[in-house]
């Protein structure tokens, strides 16, 4: 069984945590010579249950998908330098619940799933449906959860303390 990372999947929603995860994901993709796949999970505005019961017109669904793609590309543009050298970047919008979407996008043991943490407080630890908790329980690959302040680059250009 190979332990080489071939694809780095990063959950992106535009939050500070997801931008930090994207920075770390890029570094991991560069380090392993892996594909970087930023993924934004698209949940319809009324939720999946409402959408199944009362489907929206296809035109409205195209608008949601287009808006989500713009958000994803904007987040990528904030973090990824133009023409990332040596890393193939495959941004994708996938419809569904974020945890399930991210686990499905990183099915192989040679994948690495990188997520941004939503917070440090007691309330965030008690939330039973957090995306990171879901991914940690269900993923078939290693999962790296990044707090926004952990991904900050040192001012002197050196490595951050581990």
PDB file of C-alpha atoms in Angstrom:
ATOM      1  CA  UNK A   1       0.000   0.000   0.000  1.00  0.00           C
ATOM      2  CA  UNK A   2       1.411   3.366  -1.052  1.00  0.00           C
ATOM      3  CA  UNK A   3       1.471   6.305   1.335  1.00  0.00           C
ATOM      4  CA  UNK A   4       2.175   8.850  -1.394  1.00  0.00           C
ATOM      5  CA  UNK A   5      -0.412  11.622  -1.559  1.00  0.00           C
ATOM      6  CA  UNK A   6      -1.725  11.920  -5.107  1.00  0.00           C
ATOM      7  CA  UNK A   7      -4.576  14.388  -4.607  1.00  0.00           C
ATOM      8  CA  UNK A   8      -5.190  17.090  -2.005  1.00  0.00           C
ATOM      9  CA  UNK A   9      -8.886  17.918  -1.621  1.00  0.00           C
ATOM     10  CA  UNK A  10      -9.614  21.177   0.206  1.00  0.00           C
ATOM     11  CA  UNK A  11     -13.027  22.251   1.477  1.00  0.00           C
ATOM     12  CA  UNK A  12     -13.552  25.878   0.469  1.00  0.00           C
ATOM     13  CA  UNK A  13     -16.415  28.173   1.461  1.00  0.00           C
ATOM     14  CA  UNK A  14     -14.651  31.543   1.558  1.00  0.00           C
ATOM     15  CA  UNK A  15     -14.288  31.624   5.364  1.00  0.00           C
ATOM     16  CA  UNK A  16     -10.973  32.415   7.055  1.00  0.00           C
ATOM     17  CA  UNK A  17     -10.667  28.755   8.028  1.00  0.00           C
ATOM     18  CA  UNK A  18     -11.161  27.536   4.478  1.00  0.00           C
ATOM     19  CA  UNK A  19      -8.642  30.055   3.114  1.00  0.00           C
ATOM     20  CA  UNK A  20      -6.122  28.817   5.692  1.00  0.00           C
ATOM     21  CA  UNK A  21      -6.902  25.243   4.625  1.00  0.00           C
ATOM     22  CA  UNK A  22      -6.336  26.218   0.995  1.00  0.00           C
ATOM     23  CA  UNK A  23      -2.906  27.682   1.868  1.00  0.00           C
ATOM     24  CA  UNK A  24      -1.919  24.490   3.670  1.00  0.00           C
ATOM     25  CA  UNK A  25      -3.446  22.363   0.898  1.00  0.00           C
ATOM     26  CA  UNK A  26      -1.322  24.157  -1.701  1.00  0.00           C
ATOM     27  CA  UNK A  27       1.814  23.569   0.377  1.00  0.00           C
ATOM     28  CA  UNK A  28       0.951  19.865   0.719  1.00  0.00           C
ATOM     29  CA  UNK A  29       0.233  19.533  -3.012  1.00  0.00           C
ATOM     30  CA  UNK A  30       3.591  21.163  -3.807  1.00  0.00           C
ATOM     31  CA  UNK A  31       5.401  18.937  -1.305  1.00  0.00           C
ATOM     32  CA  UNK A  32       3.901  15.721  -2.692  1.00  0.00           C
ATOM     33  CA  UNK A  33       3.637  16.695  -6.365  1.00  0.00           C
ATOM     34  CA  UNK A  34      -0.108  16.102  -6.025  1.00  0.00           C
ATOM     35  CA  UNK A  35      -3.182  17.539  -7.725  1.00  0.00           C
ATOM     36  CA  UNK A  36      -4.892  20.303  -5.708  1.00  0.00           C
ATOM     37  CA  UNK A  37      -8.680  20.057  -5.803  1.00  0.00           C
ATOM     38  CA  UNK A  38     -10.480  22.941  -4.053  1.00  0.00           C
ATOM     39  CA  UNK A  39     -14.129  21.916  -3.571  1.00  0.00           C
ATOM     40  CA  UNK A  40     -17.117  24.059  -2.657  1.00  0.00           C
ATOM     41  CA  UNK A  41     -20.182  22.087  -1.536  1.00  0.00           C
ATOM     42  CA  UNK A  42     -23.372  23.682  -2.835  1.00  0.00           C
ATOM     43  CA  UNK A  43     -26.483  23.343  -0.696  1.00  0.00           C
ATOM     44  CA  UNK A  44     -29.627  24.853  -2.264  1.00  0.00           C
ATOM     45  CA  UNK A  45     -30.881  27.938  -0.377  1.00  0.00           C
ATOM     46  CA  UNK A  46     -33.889  26.084   1.058  1.00  0.00           C
ATOM     47  CA  UNK A  47     -31.885  22.932   1.772  1.00  0.00           C
ATOM     48  CA  UNK A  48     -31.834  19.577  -0.005  1.00  0.00           C
ATOM     49  CA  UNK A  49     -35.097  18.318   1.503  1.00  0.00           C
ATOM     50  CA  UNK A  50     -37.048  21.364   0.330  1.00  0.00           C
ATOM     51  CA  UNK A  51     -35.356  21.183  -3.072  1.00  0.00           C
ATOM     52  CA  UNK A  52     -36.369  17.538  -3.507  1.00  0.00           C
ATOM     53  CA  UNK A  53     -39.952  18.279  -2.476  1.00  0.00           C
ATOM     54  CA  UNK A  54     -40.305  21.506  -4.479  1.00  0.00           C
ATOM     55  CA  UNK A  55     -37.601  21.509  -7.174  1.00  0.00           C
ATOM     56  CA  UNK A  56     -36.370  24.867  -8.371  1.00  0.00           C
ATOM     57  CA  UNK A  57     -36.412  25.694 -12.077  1.00  0.00           C
ATOM     58  CA  UNK A  58     -33.227  24.623 -13.919  1.00  0.00           C
ATOM     59  CA  UNK A  59     -32.371  28.264 -14.648  1.00  0.00           C
ATOM     60  CA  UNK A  60     -32.336  29.062 -10.926  1.00  0.00           C
ATOM     61  CA  UNK A  61     -30.143  26.015 -10.268  1.00  0.00           C
ATOM     62  CA  UNK A  62     -27.701  27.251 -12.936  1.00  0.00           C
ATOM     63  CA  UNK A  63     -27.591  30.651 -11.222  1.00  0.00           C
ATOM     64  CA  UNK A  64     -26.804  29.051  -7.831  1.00  0.00           C
ATOM     65  CA  UNK A  65     -24.084  26.928  -9.394  1.00  0.00           C
ATOM     66  CA  UNK A  66     -22.613  29.937 -11.208  1.00  0.00           C
ATOM     67  CA  UNK A  67     -22.613  32.020  -8.020  1.00  0.00           C
ATOM     68  CA  UNK A  68     -20.956  29.172  -6.117  1.00  0.00           C
ATOM     69  CA  UNK A  69     -18.290  28.852  -8.824  1.00  0.00           C
ATOM     70  CA  UNK A  70     -17.584  32.599  -8.595  1.00  0.00           C
ATOM     71  CA  UNK A  71     -17.200  32.274  -4.786  1.00  0.00           C
ATOM     72  CA  UNK A  72     -14.864  29.300  -5.213  1.00  0.00           C
ATOM     73  CA  UNK A  73     -12.698  31.017  -7.830  1.00  0.00           C
ATOM     74  CA  UNK A  74     -12.583  34.214  -5.749  1.00  0.00           C
ATOM     75  CA  UNK A  75     -11.357  32.235  -2.728  1.00  0.00           C
ATOM     76  CA  UNK A  76      -8.774  30.469  -4.896  1.00  0.00           C
ATOM     77  CA  UNK A  77      -7.651  33.836  -6.279  1.00  0.00           C
ATOM     78  CA  UNK A  78      -7.106  35.166  -2.748  1.00  0.00           C
ATOM     79  CA  UNK A  79      -4.752  32.325  -1.842  1.00  0.00           C
ATOM     80  CA  UNK A  80      -3.276  30.754  -4.949  1.00  0.00           C
ATOM     81  CA  UNK A  81      -0.681  32.694  -6.922  1.00  0.00           C
ATOM     82  CA  UNK A  82      -1.316  33.130 -10.650  1.00  0.00           C
ATOM     83  CA  UNK A  83      -0.177  30.055 -12.531  1.00  0.00           C
ATOM     84  CA  UNK A  84       0.802  27.874  -9.579  1.00  0.00           C
ATOM     85  CA  UNK A  85       4.066  26.244 -10.669  1.00  0.00           C
ATOM     86  CA  UNK A  86       4.152  22.467 -10.634  1.00  0.00           C
ATOM     87  CA  UNK A  87       0.682  21.978  -9.153  1.00  0.00           C
ATOM     88  CA  UNK A  88      -2.366  21.062 -11.179  1.00  0.00           C
ATOM     89  CA  UNK A  89      -5.399  22.874  -9.712  1.00  0.00           C
ATOM     90  CA  UNK A  90      -8.906  21.483 -10.341  1.00  0.00           C
ATOM     91  CA  UNK A  91     -11.527  23.661  -8.593  1.00  0.00           C
ATOM     92  CA  UNK A  92     -15.000  22.135  -8.474  1.00  0.00           C
ATOM     93  CA  UNK A  93     -18.482  22.951  -7.195  1.00  0.00           C
ATOM     94  CA  UNK A  94     -20.363  19.837  -6.050  1.00  0.00           C
ATOM     95  CA  UNK A  95     -23.965  19.835  -4.894  1.00  0.00           C
ATOM     96  CA  UNK A  96     -24.710  18.262  -1.535  1.00  0.00           C
ATOM     97  CA  UNK A  97     -24.038  18.414   2.188  1.00  0.00           C
ATOM     98  CA  UNK A  98     -20.466  19.624   2.783  1.00  0.00           C
ATOM     99  CA  UNK A  99     -19.237  16.658   4.836  1.00  0.00           C
ATOM    100  CA  UNK A 100     -20.577  14.034   2.457  1.00  0.00           C
ATOM    101  CA  UNK A 101     -19.387  15.957  -0.610  1.00  0.00           C
ATOM    102  CA  UNK A 102     -15.835  16.272   0.721  1.00  0.00           C
ATOM    103  CA  UNK A 103     -15.622  12.625   1.772  1.00  0.00           C
ATOM    104  CA  UNK A 104     -16.909  11.582  -1.674  1.00  0.00           C
ATOM    105  CA  UNK A 105     -14.347  13.841  -3.394  1.00  0.00           C
ATOM    106  CA  UNK A 106     -11.478  12.194  -1.479  1.00  0.00           C
ATOM    107  CA  UNK A 107     -12.302   8.467  -1.685  1.00  0.00           C
ATOM    108  CA  UNK A 108      -8.800   7.005  -1.995  1.00  0.00           C
ATOM    109  CA  UNK A 109      -6.313   6.293   0.765  1.00  0.00           C
ATOM    110  CA  UNK A 110      -3.801   8.255  -1.350  1.00  0.00           C
ATOM    111  CA  UNK A 111      -5.901  11.422  -1.018  1.00  0.00           C
ATOM    112  CA  UNK A 112      -5.447  14.064   1.671  1.00  0.00           C
ATOM    113  CA  UNK A 113      -8.497  16.020   2.837  1.00  0.00           C
ATOM    114  CA  UNK A 114      -7.776  19.489   4.248  1.00  0.00           C
ATOM    115  CA  UNK A 115     -10.462  21.438   6.110  1.00  0.00           C
ATOM    116  CA  UNK A 116     -10.652  24.745   7.896  1.00  0.00           C
ATOM    117  CA  UNK A 117     -11.763  24.671  11.517  1.00  0.00           C
ATOM    118  CA  UNK A 118     -14.765  26.836  12.300  1.00  0.00           C
ATOM    119  CA  UNK A 119     -13.700  27.969  15.749  1.00  0.00           C
ATOM    120  CA  UNK A 120     -11.921  27.266  19.017  1.00  0.00           C
ATOM    121  CA  UNK A 121     -14.720  27.790  21.541  1.00  0.00           C
ATOM    122  CA  UNK A 122     -16.824  25.393  23.549  1.00  0.00           C
ATOM    123  CA  UNK A 123     -19.849  25.897  21.307  1.00  0.00           C
ATOM    124  CA  UNK A 124     -17.967  24.870  18.182  1.00  0.00           C
ATOM    125  CA  UNK A 125     -16.774  21.683  19.920  1.00  0.00           C
ATOM    126  CA  UNK A 126     -20.314  20.800  20.960  1.00  0.00           C
ATOM    127  CA  UNK A 127     -21.867  21.135  17.504  1.00  0.00           C
ATOM    128  CA  UNK A 128     -22.735  17.568  16.531  1.00  0.00           C
ATOM    129  CA  UNK A 129     -22.973  18.202  12.787  1.00  0.00           C
ATOM    130  CA  UNK A 130     -19.697  19.949  12.076  1.00  0.00           C
ATOM    131  CA  UNK A 131     -18.135  19.237   8.697  1.00  0.00           C
ATOM    132  CA  UNK A 132     -14.728  18.424  10.180  1.00  0.00           C
ATOM    133  CA  UNK A 133     -16.245  15.967  12.654  1.00  0.00           C
ATOM    134  CA  UNK A 134     -18.170  14.246   9.843  1.00  0.00           C
ATOM    135  CA  UNK A 135     -15.071  13.997   7.657  1.00  0.00           C
ATOM    136  CA  UNK A 136     -12.891  12.703  10.487  1.00  0.00           C
ATOM    137  CA  UNK A 137     -15.404   9.913  11.105  1.00  0.00           C
ATOM    138  CA  UNK A 138     -16.158   8.936   7.508  1.00  0.00           C
ATOM    139  CA  UNK A 139     -13.110   9.672   5.332  1.00  0.00           C
ATOM    140  CA  UNK A 140     -10.990   6.846   3.905  1.00  0.00           C
ATOM    141  CA  UNK A 141      -7.960   9.130   3.735  1.00  0.00           C
ATOM    142  CA  UNK A 142      -5.975  11.286   6.155  1.00  0.00           C
ATOM    143  CA  UNK A 143      -7.824  14.448   7.239  1.00  0.00           C
ATOM    144  CA  UNK A 144      -6.000  17.632   8.234  1.00  0.00           C
ATOM    145  CA  UNK A 145      -8.033  20.258  10.121  1.00  0.00           C
ATOM    146  CA  UNK A 146      -6.466  23.723  10.067  1.00  0.00           C
ATOM    147  CA  UNK A 147      -7.273  26.648  12.358  1.00  0.00           C
ATOM    148  CA  UNK A 148      -7.015  30.041  10.611  1.00  0.00           C
ATOM    149  CA  UNK A 149      -4.256  31.345  12.896  1.00  0.00           C
ATOM    150  CA  UNK A 150      -2.158  28.182  12.401  1.00  0.00           C
ATOM    151  CA  UNK A 151      -1.781  28.842   8.675  1.00  0.00           C
ATOM    152  CA  UNK A 152      -0.397  32.351   8.999  1.00  0.00           C
ATOM    153  CA  UNK A 153       3.023  32.688   7.448  1.00  0.00           C
ATOM    154  CA  UNK A 154       5.798  34.024   9.690  1.00  0.00           C
ATOM    155  CA  UNK A 155       6.860  37.606   8.938  1.00  0.00           C
ATOM    156  CA  UNK A 156      10.522  36.581   8.514  1.00  0.00           C
ATOM    157  CA  UNK A 157       9.706  34.071   5.770  1.00  0.00           C
ATOM    158  CA  UNK A 158      10.697  31.109   7.986  1.00  0.00           C
ATOM    159  CA  UNK A 159       8.591  28.131   8.971  1.00  0.00           C
ATOM    160  CA  UNK A 160       5.858  28.483  11.553  1.00  0.00           C
ATOM    161  CA  UNK A 161       6.392  26.753  14.890  1.00  0.00           C
ATOM    162  CA  UNK A 162       4.891  23.257  14.973  1.00  0.00           C
TER     163      UNK A 162
END
